[in-house]
Amino acid sequence: MEIIKYQGEYKQQVIDLILHIQNDEAKIDLQIEEQPDLLDVEEYYFKNGGNFLIAIEDNKVIGTFAYMNYGNGNAVLKKFFVAASWRRKKSVWHSIIN
């Protein structure tokens, strides 16, 4: 497993993972149209000094972690999701936090 900066080639996997967790697991019923940041990660996160990281295992997205820069040393954590099969594995959390 590795943590990398978001790359467009993983866009659909990121969207699929997040929507699955939000809608199938948590039953929140959010649509992609309600989350425009997922459709343009570069604009919403990177342009203003934020970041969007993804955890990859065997070329598959297993987790996401992002933050948006709000200036003056402030940031808002966003899109912190981990696939169910990886939630209890310390390596994912340790890699993201460190």
Coordinates of N, CA and C in Angstrom, one line a residue:
M1 N 0.8 -1.2 0.0 CA 0.0 0.0 0.0 C 0.9 1.2 0.0
E2 N 0.5 2.2 -0.8 CA 1.2 3.5 -0.8 C 0.2 4.6 -0.8
I3 N 0.7 5.8 -0.3 CA -0.1 7.0 -0.3 C 0.5 7.9 -1.4
I4 N -0.3 8.4 -2.3 CA 0.2 9.2 -3.4 C -0.7 10.4 -3.5
K5 N -0.2 11.5 -4.2 CA -1.0 12.6 -4.5 C -2.0 12.2 -5.6
Y6 N -3.2 12.8 -5.5 CA -4.2 12.5 -6.4 C -3.7 12.6 -7.9
Q7 N -4.1 11.6 -8.7 CA -3.8 11.6 -10.1 C -5.1 11.4 -10.9
G8 N -5.3 12.1 -11.9 CA -6.6 12.0 -12.7 C -6.9 10.6 -13.2
E9 N -5.9 9.7 -13.4 CA -6.2 8.4 -13.8 C -7.0 7.6 -12.8
Y10 N -7.0 8.1 -11.5 CA -7.8 7.4 -10.4 C -9.1 8.0 -10.1
K11 N -9.5 9.0 -10.9 CA -10.7 9.8 -10.7 C -12.0 8.9 -10.5
Q12 N -12.2 8.0 -11.4 CA -13.4 7.2 -11.3 C -13.4 6.3 -10.1
Q13 N -12.2 5.7 -9.8 CA -12.1 4.9 -8.6 C -12.3 5.7 -7.3
V14 N -11.8 6.9 -7.3 CA -12.1 7.8 -6.1 C -13.5 8.0 -5.9
I15 N -14.2 8.4 -7.0 CA -15.6 8.7 -7.0 C -16.4 7.5 -6.5
D16 N -16.1 6.3 -7.1 CA -16.8 5.1 -6.8 C -16.6 4.7 -5.3
L17 N -15.4 4.8 -4.8 CA -15.2 4.5 -3.4 C -16.0 5.4 -2.5
I18 N -15.9 6.7 -2.7 CA -16.6 7.7 -1.8 C -18.1 7.5 -1.9
L19 N -18.6 7.4 -3.1 CA -20.1 7.2 -3.2 C -20.6 5.9 -2.6
H20 N -19.8 4.9 -2.7 CA -20.1 3.6 -2.1 C -20.2 3.7 -0.6
I21 N -19.2 4.3 0.0 CA -19.2 4.5 1.4 C -20.3 5.4 1.9
Q22 N -20.5 6.5 1.2 CA -21.6 7.5 1.6 C -23.0 6.9 1.4
N23 N -23.2 6.2 0.3 CA -24.6 5.8 0.0 C -24.9 4.4 0.3
D24 N -24.0 3.4 0.0 CA -24.3 2.0 0.3 C -24.1 1.7 1.8
E25 N -23.0 2.2 2.4 CA -22.7 1.9 3.7 C -23.4 2.8 4.7
A26 N -23.2 4.1 4.5 CA -23.8 5.1 5.5 C -25.2 5.5 5.2
K27 N -25.7 5.2 4.0 CA -27.1 5.5 3.6 C -27.4 7.0 3.6
I28 N -26.4 7.8 3.2 CA -26.6 9.3 3.2 C -27.3 9.7 2.0
D29 N -27.2 9.0 0.9 CA -27.8 9.4 -0.4 C -27.3 10.7 -1.0
L30 N -26.0 10.8 -1.2 CA -25.4 11.9 -1.8 C -25.1 11.6 -3.3
Q31 N -25.4 12.5 -4.2 CA -25.1 12.2 -5.6 C -23.8 13.0 -5.9
I32 N -23.1 12.5 -7.0 CA -21.9 13.1 -7.4 C -22.1 14.6 -7.7
E33 N -23.2 15.0 -8.2 CA -23.5 16.4 -8.6 C -23.5 17.3 -7.3
E34 N -23.7 16.7 -6.2 CA -23.7 17.5 -4.9 C -22.3 17.6 -4.3
Q35 N -21.3 17.1 -5.0 CA -19.9 17.1 -4.6 C -19.0 17.5 -5.8
P36 N -19.1 18.7 -6.2 CA -18.4 19.1 -7.4 C -16.9 19.0 -7.2
D37 N -16.4 19.0 -6.0 CA -15.0 18.9 -5.7 C -14.4 17.6 -6.3
L38 N -15.2 16.5 -6.3 CA -14.8 15.2 -6.8 C -14.7 15.2 -8.3
L39 N -15.4 16.1 -8.9 CA -15.3 16.2 -10.4 C -14.2 17.1 -10.9
D40 N -13.6 17.9 -10.0 CA -12.5 18.8 -10.4 C -11.5 18.9 -9.2
V41 N -10.9 17.9 -8.8 CA -10.0 17.9 -7.7 C -8.9 19.0 -7.8
E42 N -8.3 19.1 -8.9 CA -7.3 20.1 -9.1 C -7.7 21.5 -8.8
E43 N -8.9 21.9 -9.3 CA -9.5 23.2 -9.0 C -9.8 23.4 -7.5
Y44 N -10.5 22.5 -6.9 CA -11.0 22.6 -5.6 C -9.9 22.4 -4.5
Y45 N -8.9 21.6 -4.7 CA -7.9 21.4 -3.7 C -6.5 22.0 -4.0
F46 N -5.9 21.6 -5.2 CA -4.6 22.0 -5.4 C -4.4 23.5 -5.8
K47 N -5.3 24.1 -6.5 CA -5.2 25.5 -6.9 C -5.0 26.4 -5.7
N48 N -5.7 26.2 -4.6 CA -5.6 27.1 -3.5 C -4.7 26.6 -2.4
G49 N -3.8 25.7 -2.7 CA -2.9 25.2 -1.7 C -3.3 24.1 -0.8
G50 N -4.4 23.4 -1.2 CA -4.8 22.2 -0.4 C -4.2 21.0 -1.0
N51 N -4.7 19.8 -0.6 CA -4.1 18.6 -1.1 C -5.2 17.5 -1.1
F52 N -5.0 16.5 -1.9 CA -5.9 15.3 -2.0 C -5.0 14.1 -2.2
L53 N -4.9 13.3 -1.2 CA -4.1 12.1 -1.2 C -5.0 10.8 -1.4
I54 N -4.4 9.8 -2.0 CA -5.1 8.6 -2.2 C -4.2 7.4 -1.7
A55 N -4.8 6.4 -1.1 CA -4.1 5.2 -0.7 C -4.4 4.2 -1.8
I56 N -3.3 3.6 -2.3 CA -3.4 2.7 -3.5 C -2.8 1.3 -3.0
E57 N -3.5 0.2 -3.4 CA -3.0 -1.1 -3.2 C -3.3 -1.9 -4.5
D58 N -2.3 -2.4 -5.1 CA -2.5 -3.2 -6.4 C -3.2 -2.4 -7.4
N59 N -2.8 -1.1 -7.5 CA -3.4 -0.1 -8.5 C -4.9 0.1 -8.3
K60 N -5.4 -0.1 -7.0 CA -6.8 0.1 -6.7 C -6.8 1.1 -5.5
V61 N -7.7 2.1 -5.6 CA -7.9 3.1 -4.6 C -8.6 2.5 -3.4
I62 N -7.9 2.5 -2.2 CA -8.5 2.0 -1.0 C -8.8 3.0 0.1
G63 N -8.4 4.3 -0.2 CA -8.6 5.3 0.7 C -8.3 6.7 0.1
T64 N -8.9 7.7 0.8 CA -8.8 9.1 0.4 C -8.6 10.0 1.6
F65 N -7.9 11.1 1.4 CA -7.8 12.1 2.5 C -7.4 13.4 1.8
A66 N -8.2 14.4 2.1 CA -8.0 15.7 1.5 C -8.2 16.8 2.5
Y67 N -7.6 18.0 2.1 CA -7.8 19.2 2.9 C -7.9 20.4 2.0
M68 N -8.7 21.3 2.3 CA -8.8 22.6 1.6 C -8.1 23.7 2.4
N69 N -7.3 24.5 1.8 CA -6.7 25.6 2.4 C -7.7 26.8 2.6
Y70 N -7.8 27.3 3.8 CA -8.7 28.4 4.1 C -7.9 29.6 4.5
G71 N -6.6 29.6 4.3 CA -5.7 30.8 4.6 C -5.4 31.0 6.1
N72 N -4.5 31.8 6.3 CA -4.1 32.1 7.7 C -3.7 30.9 8.5
G73 N -3.2 29.9 7.8 CA -2.8 28.7 8.5 C -3.9 27.7 8.8
N74 N -5.1 28.0 8.2 CA -6.3 27.2 8.5 C -6.6 26.2 7.3
A75 N -7.1 25.1 7.6 CA -7.4 24.1 6.6 C -8.7 23.3 7.1
V76 N -9.4 22.8 6.1 CA -10.6 22.0 6.5 C -10.3 20.6 5.9
L77 N -10.4 19.6 6.8 CA -10.3 18.2 6.4 C -11.5 17.8 5.6
K78 N -11.3 17.1 4.5 CA -12.3 16.6 3.6 C -12.1 15.2 3.1
K79 N -13.1 14.5 2.7 CA -13.0 13.3 1.9 C -12.0 12.3 2.6
F80 N -12.2 12.0 3.9 CA -11.4 11.0 4.6 C -12.2 9.7 4.6
F81 N -11.9 8.8 3.6 CA -12.6 7.6 3.4 C -11.6 6.4 3.3
V82 N -11.9 5.3 3.9 CA -11.1 4.1 3.7 C -12.0 2.9 3.4
A83 N -11.7 2.1 2.5 CA -12.5 0.9 2.1 C -12.6 0.0 3.3
A84 N -13.8 -0.6 3.4 CA -14.2 -1.4 4.6 C -13.1 -2.4 4.9
S85 N -12.6 -3.1 3.9 CA -11.6 -4.1 4.1 C -10.3 -3.7 4.7
W86 N -10.1 -2.3 4.7 CA -8.8 -1.8 5.2 C -8.9 -1.0 6.4
R87 N -10.1 -0.8 7.0 CA -10.3 0.1 8.1 C -9.6 -0.3 9.4
R88 N -9.4 -1.5 9.6 CA -8.7 -2.0 10.8 C -7.2 -2.2 10.7
K89 N -6.7 -1.9 9.5 CA -5.3 -2.1 9.3 C -4.5 -0.9 9.6
K90 N -3.6 -1.0 10.6 CA -2.9 0.1 11.1 C -2.0 0.8 10.0
S91 N -1.6 0.1 9.0 CA -0.7 0.6 8.0 C -1.4 1.8 7.3
V92 N -2.7 1.7 7.0 CA -3.3 2.8 6.2 C -3.4 4.0 7.1
W93 N -3.8 3.9 8.3 CA -4.0 5.1 9.2 C -2.6 5.6 9.5
H94 N -1.6 4.8 9.8 CA -0.3 5.3 10.1 C 0.3 6.0 9.0
S95 N 0.2 5.6 7.8 CA 0.7 6.2 6.6 C 0.0 7.6 6.3
I96 N -1.3 7.6 6.5 CA -2.0 8.9 6.3 C -1.6 9.9 7.3
I97 N -1.6 9.5 8.6 CA -1.3 10.5 9.7 C 0.2 11.0 9.6
N98 N 1.1 10.1 9.3 CA 2.5 10.4 9.3 C 2.8 11.0 8.0

